Amino acid sequence: MSAILVCQFALRRSLFNGVVSSVDGSRVPWASGSRRECNSLHILITGGAGFVGSELAVRLSEKSHRVVVMDNLVRRGSESNLERLARHGVTFVHGDVRNPEDFENLPSGIEFVCDTSAQPSVVSGYSNPVFDITNNSLGVVRVLEYARLNRCPLIFFSTNRVYVVDRLLELPRREGATRIEWDAEAWKKLPVESRARGFDPAHGISEEFAVDGGQRSIYGLSKLIADAACQEYAHAFDMPIAVNRFGVIAGTGQFAKLDQGWVVWWAIAHYFRLPLKYIGWNGKQVRDILFLEDVCALVELQMNQMDRFRGDIFNLGGGAENSLSLREGTQLLERKLGHGTTITSEDAVRKADLPIYFTDNRKAAKMLKRHAKVTIDERFDRILEWIRLNEASLKSRYGA
């Protein structure tokens, strides 16, 4: 098989059995994190100053890993995470994943890559689609190239928004007192050949659900391109890559806003009595929630078995047992705070929005031997405590 001479790295890289050949002919394997339990690795986290990336960086640094984060700090609030990262010995590099020259500023010896960089708002994608696609798609290809040339296993943070909204809307559902539910009885009555693949009314949406045909949002499109690129690179270059399709992620330290991070935004708005609005479905729309502690724990488990993965896809979410409607979130917060806030309702549904989604976690649970452990009730207690401890700064940030 032909080789590619890459002078910058002084390596002749062969696309054979996942190895490269050095100039002197010796064979160089993939970085050690792909083959054994990773006791201490030099890890790059792109988008590492953001909500998820910064928490993952701190967690990994506490496990004796050397961590470098690269971030362009375009997300409001991400700069406030830099002090905490520095306290934990995490190296910060200002850079943009869209710019290949920014990768040249990274320290040498990186052994593992976690790509958490993204423009994460579904709503924002419609106002600036080119930014979504260049950042979320082209940016990931830049990260893949960096990982390929440096022989690094890669974990990519994808999204459940890759699944086709039109197919999701076709699933039978019914309206309950506080939430919309998938209708198991109506599902059973459908002819087997008419039932959507990758769906179970009790467990939710699995990795086999449709990604072709119909809308998924501009954001979803941008992540689907990146998702597919990761799978293709894994097979083309025998790269150890895991693709995680996350749903709603929430936790303390999240600078949430109306169009992204709704769980923490709902808590902040109730705490400061800021006005809210149910947009579509009268507040009965349902999502499952995966809390940040579980995200980090699942990623750490994957890091220890990367030799098993070649573009493997995992749906990671809170699952049916950790699902919540907006109305139920309102009731929970009113009970915990002893007060509510003004909430209006709008019938119009946002483009590519869904009345119900929760994740079928069974593949990940079987392979990684772990389920989500943090419950909604205890996590809301922690979120509210975080708001109390940071009341002054949050009040200023949100104009409360």
Coordinates of C-alpha atoms in Angstrom, one line a residue:
M1 CA 0.0 0.0 0.0
S2 CA 1.3 3.4 -0.9
A3 CA 2.7 5.8 1.8
I4 CA 2.4 9.5 2.3
L5 CA 5.5 11.5 3.1
V6 CA 4.7 14.2 5.6
C7 CA 7.9 16.2 6.0
Q8 CA 6.5 18.3 8.9
F9 CA 6.4 15.3 11.2
A10 CA 9.3 13.4 9.5
L11 CA 7.2 10.3 9.3
R12 CA 6.1 8.1 6.4
R13 CA 2.5 7.2 7.4
S14 CA 1.2 4.0 6.0
L15 CA -2.6 3.3 5.9
F16 CA -2.0 -0.4 6.8
N17 CA -3.3 -1.9 10.0
G18 CA -3.4 1.3 11.9
V19 CA 0.4 1.9 12.1
V20 CA 2.8 4.4 10.7
S21 CA 6.4 3.8 9.6
S22 CA 9.1 6.2 10.8
V23 CA 11.9 7.3 8.5
D24 CA 14.2 4.6 9.7
G25 CA 11.6 1.9 9.0
S26 CA 10.5 1.1 12.5
R27 CA 6.7 0.8 13.0
V28 CA 5.0 3.2 15.3
P29 CA 1.6 2.1 16.8
W30 CA -1.3 4.3 17.7
A31 CA -0.9 6.3 20.9
S32 CA -1.0 4.1 24.1
G33 CA -4.5 5.2 25.2
S34 CA -5.9 3.0 22.4
R35 CA -4.4 -0.2 23.7
R36 CA -4.4 -0.2 27.5
E37 CA -5.8 1.4 30.5
C38 CA -4.7 5.0 30.2
N39 CA -3.0 5.7 33.6
S40 CA -1.4 9.0 32.4
L41 CA -1.8 10.5 29.0
H42 CA -1.1 13.8 27.3
I43 CA -4.7 14.8 26.2
L44 CA -5.9 17.6 24.0
I45 CA -9.5 18.8 24.5
T46 CA -10.7 21.1 21.7
G47 CA -13.4 23.5 22.8
G48 CA -11.9 22.8 26.3
A49 CA -12.9 26.2 27.9
G50 CA -16.6 25.5 27.4
F51 CA -19.0 24.0 29.8
V52 CA -18.4 20.3 29.0
G53 CA -14.8 20.6 27.9
S54 CA -13.6 22.5 30.9
E55 CA -15.2 20.0 33.4
L56 CA -13.7 17.1 31.5
A57 CA -10.3 18.8 31.5
V58 CA -10.4 19.2 35.3
R59 CA -11.6 15.7 35.9
L60 CA -8.8 14.2 33.7
S61 CA -6.2 16.4 35.3
E62 CA -7.3 15.2 38.7
K63 CA -6.6 11.6 37.4
S64 CA -2.9 12.6 36.7
H65 CA -3.4 13.2 33.0
R66 CA -1.6 16.1 31.4
V67 CA -4.3 18.1 29.7
V68 CA -4.2 20.8 27.1
V69 CA -7.3 22.7 26.0
M70 CA -7.7 24.7 22.8
D71 CA -10.5 27.2 22.5
N72 CA -11.3 30.4 20.7
L73 CA -13.3 31.7 23.6
V74 CA -16.1 32.9 21.3
R75 CA -18.8 31.5 23.7
R76 CA -19.7 34.1 26.3
G77 CA -18.7 32.9 29.7
S78 CA -16.0 30.5 28.5
E79 CA -13.2 32.9 29.5
S80 CA -14.4 32.6 33.1
N81 CA -13.3 29.0 33.1
L82 CA -9.7 29.7 32.4
E83 CA -8.7 30.5 36.0
R84 CA -10.2 27.2 37.2
L85 CA -8.3 25.3 34.5
A86 CA -5.1 27.0 35.4
R87 CA -5.5 26.1 39.1
H88 CA -5.7 22.4 38.0
G89 CA -2.6 22.6 35.9
V90 CA -4.4 22.6 32.6
T91 CA -2.6 24.3 29.7
F92 CA -4.6 26.7 27.7
V93 CA -3.9 27.4 24.0
H94 CA -6.0 30.1 22.3
G95 CA -7.0 28.6 18.9
D96 CA -9.8 27.9 16.5
V97 CA -10.4 24.4 15.1
R98 CA -11.1 25.9 11.7
N99 CA -7.6 27.2 11.4
P100 CA -4.9 24.5 10.7
E101 CA -2.1 26.9 11.7
D102 CA -3.6 27.1 15.2
F103 CA -2.8 23.4 15.7
E104 CA 0.9 24.2 15.2
N105 CA 0.8 26.1 18.5
L106 CA 0.0 23.0 20.5
P107 CA 2.7 21.3 22.6
S108 CA 4.3 18.2 21.2
G109 CA 3.5 14.7 22.4
I110 CA -0.3 14.8 22.4
E111 CA -1.5 11.2 22.8
F112 CA -5.3 11.5 22.9
V113 CA -7.9 13.9 21.6
C114 CA -11.4 14.8 22.8
D115 CA -13.3 17.1 20.5
T116 CA -16.0 19.0 22.4
S117 CA -15.8 22.1 20.2
A118 CA -19.1 23.2 18.5
Q119 CA -21.6 25.9 18.0
P120 CA -24.3 24.1 20.0
S121 CA -27.5 26.0 19.4
V122 CA -30.2 24.7 17.1
V123 CA -31.8 28.1 16.9
S124 CA -28.6 30.0 16.0
G125 CA -27.9 27.7 13.1
Y126 CA -30.7 29.2 11.0
S127 CA -29.3 32.7 11.3
N128 CA -25.8 31.8 10.3
P129 CA -25.6 28.4 8.6
V130 CA -22.2 29.0 7.1
F131 CA -20.7 29.4 10.6
D132 CA -22.3 26.2 11.8
I133 CA -21.0 24.2 8.9
T134 CA -17.5 25.7 8.9
N135 CA -17.2 25.4 12.7
N136 CA -19.0 22.1 13.4
S137 CA -18.1 20.3 10.1
L138 CA -14.8 21.7 8.7
G139 CA -13.5 22.2 12.2
V140 CA -13.9 18.5 13.0
V141 CA -12.1 17.5 9.8
R142 CA -9.2 19.7 11.0
V143 CA -9.3 17.9 14.4
L144 CA -9.4 14.5 12.6
E145 CA -6.4 15.4 10.5
Y146 CA -4.5 16.5 13.6
A147 CA -5.4 13.2 15.3
R148 CA -4.5 11.2 12.3
L149 CA -1.1 12.8 11.8
N150 CA -0.2 12.5 15.5
R151 CA -1.6 8.9 15.9
C152 CA -4.1 9.9 18.5
P153 CA -7.3 8.1 19.4
L154 CA -10.3 10.5 19.2
I155 CA -13.6 10.8 21.0
F156 CA -16.0 13.1 19.2
F157 CA -18.9 14.8 20.9
S158 CA -21.8 14.5 18.4
T159 CA -25.5 15.0 19.0
N160 CA -28.9 13.3 18.7
R161 CA -29.8 16.1 16.4
V162 CA -28.4 14.0 13.5
Y163 CA -31.6 12.0 13.6
V164 CA -34.3 13.0 11.1
V165 CA -37.0 15.2 12.7
D166 CA -39.7 14.1 10.2
R167 CA -39.2 10.5 11.1
L168 CA -39.3 11.3 14.8
L169 CA -42.6 13.2 14.4
E170 CA -44.2 10.2 12.8
L171 CA -43.8 8.1 15.9
P172 CA -47.1 7.6 17.7
R173 CA -47.6 9.7 20.8
R174 CA -50.2 10.8 23.3
E175 CA -50.7 13.7 25.6
G176 CA -50.7 13.2 29.4
A177 CA -51.4 15.6 32.2
T178 CA -47.9 17.0 32.4
R179 CA -46.0 15.5 29.5
I180 CA -46.2 14.0 26.0
E181 CA -45.5 10.3 25.9
W182 CA -44.8 7.8 23.2
D183 CA -47.9 5.6 22.7
A184 CA -46.9 2.0 23.2
E185 CA -50.3 0.6 22.4
A186 CA -50.6 2.5 19.1
W187 CA -47.1 1.3 18.3
K188 CA -48.0 -2.4 18.9
K189 CA -50.9 -2.1 16.5
L190 CA -48.7 -0.9 13.6
P191 CA -47.6 -3.6 11.0
V192 CA -44.1 -4.7 11.8
E193 CA -42.9 -3.5 8.4
S194 CA -44.2 0.0 9.2
R195 CA -42.4 0.3 12.5
A196 CA -39.4 2.7 12.5
R197 CA -36.1 1.0 13.0
G198 CA -34.2 2.1 16.1
F199 CA -37.2 3.0 18.2
D200 CA -38.8 1.4 21.2
P201 CA -41.6 3.2 23.1
A202 CA -40.2 2.2 26.5
H203 CA -36.5 2.8 25.8
G204 CA -36.5 5.6 23.2
I205 CA -34.2 6.3 20.2
S206 CA -31.2 4.0 19.5
E207 CA -28.2 4.3 17.2
E208 CA -30.1 2.6 14.4
F209 CA -32.7 5.4 14.0
A210 CA -32.9 7.1 10.6
V211 CA -30.4 9.8 9.7
D212 CA -31.5 10.1 6.0
G213 CA -34.4 11.9 4.4
G214 CA -36.0 15.0 5.9
Q215 CA -35.0 17.8 8.1
R216 CA -32.8 17.7 11.2
S217 CA -31.9 21.5 11.6
I218 CA -28.8 23.3 10.2
Y219 CA -27.1 22.5 13.5
G220 CA -28.0 18.8 13.0
L221 CA -26.7 18.9 9.5
S222 CA -23.4 20.3 10.5
K223 CA -22.9 17.6 13.2
L224 CA -24.1 14.9 10.8
I225 CA -21.3 15.8 8.4
A226 CA -18.8 15.7 11.2
D227 CA -20.3 12.5 12.5
A228 CA -19.9 10.8 9.1
A229 CA -16.4 12.2 8.7
C230 CA -15.4 10.5 12.0
Q231 CA -16.8 7.2 10.9
E232 CA -15.1 7.5 7.5
Y233 CA -11.7 8.4 9.0
A234 CA -11.9 5.5 11.4
H235 CA -12.4 3.0 8.6
A236 CA -10.1 4.7 6.0
F237 CA -7.2 5.0 8.4
D238 CA -7.9 2.4 11.0
M239 CA -8.2 5.1 13.6
P240 CA -9.6 4.4 17.1
I241 CA -12.6 6.8 17.2
A242 CA -15.7 6.8 19.3
V243 CA -18.7 9.0 18.2
N244 CA -21.0 10.0 21.1
R245 CA -24.4 11.3 20.2
F246 CA -25.4 13.3 23.2
G247 CA -28.8 14.8 24.0
V248 CA -29.3 17.4 26.7
I249 CA -26.3 17.8 29.0
A250 CA -26.7 19.9 32.2
G251 CA -24.8 20.7 35.3
T252 CA -23.3 23.4 37.5
G253 CA -21.1 26.0 35.9
Q254 CA -23.2 26.1 32.7
F255 CA -23.9 29.7 31.5
A256 CA -27.2 28.7 29.9
K257 CA -29.4 30.8 27.7
L258 CA -32.8 30.7 26.1
D259 CA -31.7 28.7 23.0
Q260 CA -29.2 26.4 24.6
G261 CA -28.8 24.7 28.0
W262 CA -32.5 24.9 28.9
V263 CA -32.3 22.9 32.1
V264 CA -29.9 25.3 33.9
W265 CA -31.6 28.3 32.2
W266 CA -35.0 27.1 33.6
A267 CA -33.5 26.9 37.1
I268 CA -31.8 30.4 36.8
A269 CA -35.0 32.0 35.5
H270 CA -37.1 30.5 38.3
Y271 CA -34.5 31.5 40.9
F272 CA -34.4 35.1 39.8
R273 CA -38.1 35.2 38.8
L274 CA -37.3 36.0 35.2
P275 CA -40.2 35.6 32.7
L276 CA -40.3 32.3 30.7
K277 CA -42.4 31.0 27.8
Y278 CA -43.6 27.6 26.7
I279 CA -43.0 27.4 22.9
G280 CA -45.2 24.7 21.5
W281 CA -47.0 21.8 23.1
N282 CA -48.0 23.9 26.1
G283 CA -44.8 23.0 28.0
K284 CA -45.4 19.3 27.8
Q285 CA -42.4 18.6 25.5
V286 CA -40.0 16.0 27.0
R287 CA -36.3 15.5 26.9
D288 CA -34.0 13.2 28.8
I289 CA -31.1 14.8 30.7
L290 CA -27.6 13.5 31.2
F291 CA -25.7 15.3 33.9
L292 CA -22.1 16.3 33.5
E293 CA -20.7 13.9 36.1
D294 CA -22.1 11.0 34.0
V295 CA -20.7 12.5 30.8
C296 CA -17.2 12.6 32.2
A297 CA -17.4 9.1 33.7
L298 CA -18.7 7.6 30.4
V299 CA -15.9 9.3 28.4
E300 CA -13.3 8.0 30.9
L301 CA -14.6 4.5 30.4
Q302 CA -14.3 4.9 26.7
M303 CA -10.8 6.1 26.9
N304 CA -9.7 2.9 28.6
Q305 CA -11.0 0.7 25.8
M306 CA -10.4 2.7 22.6
D307 CA -8.8 -0.3 20.9
R308 CA -12.3 -1.7 20.5
F309 CA -13.7 1.3 18.6
R310 CA -13.4 2.1 14.9
G311 CA -16.0 4.8 14.4
D312 CA -18.4 3.2 16.8
I313 CA -21.5 5.2 17.6
F314 CA -23.0 5.6 21.0
N315 CA -26.3 7.3 22.0
L316 CA -25.6 8.8 25.4
G317 CA -28.4 10.4 27.4
G318 CA -30.3 10.3 30.6
G319 CA -32.8 7.7 29.3
A320 CA -36.5 7.4 30.0
E321 CA -35.9 7.4 33.8
N322 CA -34.2 10.8 33.6
S323 CA -36.6 12.5 31.3
L324 CA -38.5 15.7 32.1
S325 CA -41.1 18.0 30.5
L326 CA -40.9 21.8 30.9
R327 CA -44.1 21.7 33.0
E328 CA -42.6 19.0 35.3
G329 CA -39.4 21.1 35.6
T330 CA -41.5 24.1 36.6
Q331 CA -43.3 22.1 39.2
L332 CA -40.0 20.7 40.6
L333 CA -38.5 24.2 40.8
E334 CA -41.5 25.7 42.4
R335 CA -41.5 23.0 45.1
K336 CA -37.8 23.5 45.8
L337 CA -37.8 27.3 45.7
G338 CA -41.2 28.0 47.3
H339 CA -42.1 30.4 44.4
G340 CA -42.6 30.4 40.7
T341 CA -42.2 32.9 37.9
T342 CA -44.3 34.3 35.1
I343 CA -44.7 31.8 32.2
T344 CA -46.6 32.5 29.1
S345 CA -47.4 30.1 26.3
E346 CA -47.0 30.2 22.5
D347 CA -48.7 27.7 20.2
A348 CA -46.2 28.0 17.3
V349 CA -43.6 25.3 17.2
R350 CA -40.0 26.1 16.4
K351 CA -38.5 24.7 13.2
A352 CA -37.1 21.2 13.7
D353 CA -38.4 21.0 17.3
L354 CA -39.7 17.8 18.8
P355 CA -42.5 17.1 21.3
I356 CA -40.6 14.2 22.8
Y357 CA -37.1 12.6 22.7
F358 CA -35.3 10.3 25.1
T359 CA -32.3 8.1 24.5
D360 CA -32.0 4.4 24.3
N361 CA -28.8 3.8 26.2
R362 CA -28.7 0.0 26.1
K363 CA -25.8 -0.3 23.7
A364 CA -23.6 2.0 25.8
A365 CA -24.7 0.4 29.0
K366 CA -23.8 -3.1 27.7
M367 CA -20.4 -2.1 26.3
L368 CA -19.3 0.4 28.9
K369 CA -21.0 -1.4 31.9
R370 CA -22.5 1.8 33.2
H371 CA -25.8 3.6 33.4
A372 CA -26.5 7.3 34.2
K373 CA -26.3 7.6 38.0
V374 CA -27.1 11.2 38.8
T375 CA -30.9 11.7 39.3
I376 CA -32.8 14.8 38.2
D377 CA -33.9 15.6 41.7
E378 CA -30.5 15.6 43.3
R379 CA -28.9 17.5 40.4
F380 CA -31.5 20.3 40.6
D381 CA -30.5 20.6 44.2
R382 CA -26.9 21.0 43.2
I383 CA -27.7 23.5 40.4
L384 CA -29.8 25.6 42.8
E385 CA -27.0 25.6 45.3
W386 CA -24.5 26.7 42.6
I387 CA -26.9 29.5 41.7
R388 CA -27.0 30.6 45.4
L389 CA -23.3 30.5 45.8
N390 CA -22.8 32.6 42.6
E391 CA -26.0 34.8 43.0
A392 CA -24.3 38.1 42.5
S393 CA -22.4 37.3 39.4
L394 CA -25.3 35.4 37.8
K395 CA -27.7 38.2 38.7
S396 CA -25.4 40.6 36.8
R397 CA -24.9 38.3 33.9
Y398 CA -28.6 37.7 33.4
G399 CA -29.8 41.2 34.2
A400 CA -32.0 39.9 37.0

